[in-house]
Amino acid sequence: MRHVDPRPYWNTNVARHPGILRAVPEGCGEALDVGCGDGLLARKLAGRVKRVVGIDKSPEMIACARELAVGLAELAFVEGDFLTADLPDEGYDFICSVTTIHHMDFEAALIRMRELLRPGGTLVVVGLAREASLAEWAAMIATAPVVRVTKVLRRARGPEGMPVAVPYMSYGQARTAARRLLPGMRYRRHVLRRYSLTWVKPDR
């Protein structure tokens, strides 16, 4: 029987889950969720991936993720620092991360994800950034009413104890650095104050 999450919730991070799930390659064997939090996305991935590993630095979040994944043999959770954890090079067909990369050194994190991804595998990063240029501020102001109304209507909330951090890079800085490190990646700016990077690692 498929596991049903006993505490469903929605927020602007969860809003990006459908797009991430659509990006999972056909026949995906191994997936890694970087900054998995309480494991909500990892549990969704388990429905279409043979094995999913979630990693997070927060002991509280990992404990919650493990509790909610009881009975799901295809799920495993690692407590640790993504940049230094013992993870297999080119060990994953799919890697995703939702609003976690601004907690880390951006370039070091992207390089590590690139190294852990198998040739032909897909990487999806959803990020949070700050406004710096006039265009970025204009986009934020234009979409602010939509963001507020959507949060109220959807009763946005998240799991208690989720670590937070203020983004130190602007949208433009994140896009420029990602294009240099992930040639051919696709960048999108989303209405609910998020951006996404999607990249397929070239086959050898």
Coordinates of C-alpha atoms in Angstrom, one line a residue, residues 15-167:
A15 CA 4.4 24.6 -5.3
R16 CA 7.5 23.6 -7.2
H17 CA 7.2 19.9 -6.5
P18 CA 5.0 19.1 -9.6
G19 CA 7.6 20.6 -12.0
I20 CA 10.4 18.7 -10.2
L21 CA 8.5 15.4 -10.5
R22 CA 7.9 16.0 -14.2
A23 CA 11.7 16.3 -14.7
V24 CA 12.5 12.8 -13.3
P25 CA 14.0 10.8 -16.2
E26 CA 12.2 7.7 -17.4
G27 CA 13.4 4.6 -15.6
C28 CA 15.2 6.6 -13.0
G29 CA 17.1 4.3 -10.6
E30 CA 18.7 6.5 -8.0
A31 CA 17.7 10.0 -6.9
L32 CA 19.1 12.4 -4.3
D33 CA 17.2 15.2 -2.6
V34 CA 19.6 17.8 -1.2
G35 CA 18.2 19.6 1.8
C36 CA 15.3 17.2 2.1
G37 CA 13.8 18.7 5.2
D38 CA 11.0 16.5 6.5
G39 CA 11.2 14.3 3.4
L40 CA 8.0 15.4 1.7
L41 CA 9.5 15.7 -1.8
A42 CA 11.6 12.5 -1.2
R43 CA 8.4 10.6 -0.4
K44 CA 6.8 11.9 -3.6
L45 CA 9.9 10.8 -5.6
A46 CA 9.7 7.3 -4.1
G47 CA 6.5 6.8 -6.2
R48 CA 8.5 7.0 -9.4
V49 CA 12.2 6.2 -8.5
K50 CA 13.6 2.9 -7.4
R51 CA 15.7 4.4 -4.6
V52 CA 15.7 7.8 -3.1
V53 CA 18.3 9.3 -0.7
G54 CA 17.5 12.5 1.2
I55 CA 20.2 14.5 3.0
D56 CA 19.9 17.4 5.4
K57 CA 22.1 19.0 8.1
S58 CA 19.2 19.4 10.6
P59 CA 18.9 16.5 13.1
E60 CA 15.3 17.5 13.8
M61 CA 14.3 17.4 10.1
I62 CA 16.0 14.1 9.4
A63 CA 14.3 12.6 12.5
C64 CA 11.0 13.8 11.2
A65 CA 11.7 12.5 7.7
R66 CA 12.6 9.0 9.0
E67 CA 9.5 8.9 11.1
L68 CA 7.3 9.7 8.2
A69 CA 9.0 7.3 5.9
V70 CA 8.6 4.2 8.1
G71 CA 7.6 1.3 5.9
L72 CA 9.1 2.8 2.7
A73 CA 12.1 0.6 2.0
E74 CA 13.1 2.6 -1.1
L75 CA 13.8 5.7 1.0
A76 CA 16.9 6.5 3.0
F77 CA 17.9 9.6 4.9
V78 CA 21.4 11.0 5.7
E79 CA 22.1 13.5 8.4
G80 CA 25.1 15.6 7.4
D81 CA 26.7 18.4 5.4
F82 CA 26.0 17.9 1.7
L83 CA 29.4 19.4 0.7
T84 CA 31.4 16.9 2.8
A85 CA 29.1 13.9 3.2
D86 CA 30.2 10.5 1.9
L87 CA 28.1 10.2 -1.3
P88 CA 29.1 8.3 -4.5
D89 CA 30.5 10.2 -7.4
E90 CA 28.2 9.8 -10.5
G91 CA 25.9 7.8 -8.2
Y92 CA 22.5 9.4 -9.1
D93 CA 20.3 9.6 -12.2
F94 CA 18.3 12.5 -10.7
I95 CA 19.3 15.2 -8.2
C96 CA 17.0 17.9 -6.9
S97 CA 17.2 20.6 -4.2
V98 CA 14.5 23.0 -3.1
T99 CA 15.5 26.4 -1.5
T100 CA 18.6 24.9 0.1
I101 CA 21.4 26.1 -2.0
H102 CA 21.4 29.6 -0.5
H103 CA 22.3 28.0 2.8
M104 CA 25.6 26.8 1.2
D105 CA 28.4 28.1 -1.0
F106 CA 26.5 28.3 -4.2
E107 CA 29.3 27.4 -6.6
A108 CA 30.7 24.6 -4.4
A109 CA 27.2 23.1 -4.1
L110 CA 26.5 23.1 -7.9
I111 CA 29.9 21.6 -8.5
R112 CA 29.2 18.8 -6.0
M113 CA 25.8 18.1 -7.6
R114 CA 27.4 18.0 -11.0
E115 CA 30.0 15.5 -9.8
L116 CA 27.4 13.3 -8.1
L117 CA 25.1 13.2 -11.2
R118 CA 25.6 10.3 -13.7
P119 CA 26.1 11.2 -17.4
G120 CA 22.7 11.7 -18.9
G121 CA 21.2 12.4 -15.5
T122 CA 19.0 15.4 -14.7
L123 CA 19.6 18.1 -12.0
V124 CA 16.8 20.5 -10.8
V125 CA 17.6 23.2 -8.4
V126 CA 14.9 25.5 -7.0
G127 CA 16.4 28.6 -5.4
L128 CA 15.6 31.7 -3.4
A129 CA 17.5 34.9 -4.3
R130 CA 17.4 38.6 -3.5
E131 CA 16.4 41.4 -5.8
A132 CA 19.2 43.6 -7.0
S133 CA 18.5 45.1 -10.4
L134 CA 15.6 47.4 -11.4
A135 CA 14.1 44.6 -13.5
E136 CA 14.3 42.2 -10.5
W137 CA 12.6 44.7 -8.2
A138 CA 9.9 45.4 -10.8
A139 CA 9.1 41.7 -11.2
M140 CA 8.9 41.3 -7.4
I141 CA 6.6 44.3 -7.0
A142 CA 4.4 43.2 -9.9
T143 CA 3.9 39.7 -8.5
A144 CA 3.7 40.6 -4.8
P145 CA -0.2 40.7 -4.7
V146 CA -0.4 37.3 -6.4
V147 CA 2.0 35.8 -3.9
R148 CA 0.1 37.2 -0.9
V149 CA -3.3 36.1 -2.2
T150 CA -2.1 32.6 -3.1
K151 CA -0.5 32.1 0.3
V152 CA -3.7 33.1 2.0
L153 CA -6.0 31.0 -0.2
R154 CA -3.7 27.9 0.0
R155 CA -3.1 28.4 3.8
A156 CA 0.6 28.3 3.3
R157 CA 2.6 26.7 6.1
G158 CA 5.5 24.4 6.5
P159 CA 7.0 21.9 9.0
E160 CA 8.0 23.4 12.3
G161 CA 11.7 23.7 12.9
M162 CA 12.7 24.2 9.2
P163 CA 16.0 26.2 9.1
V164 CA 15.9 29.5 7.3
A165 CA 18.5 31.7 5.8
V166 CA 18.5 35.1 4.0
P167 CA 19.7 34.7 0.4

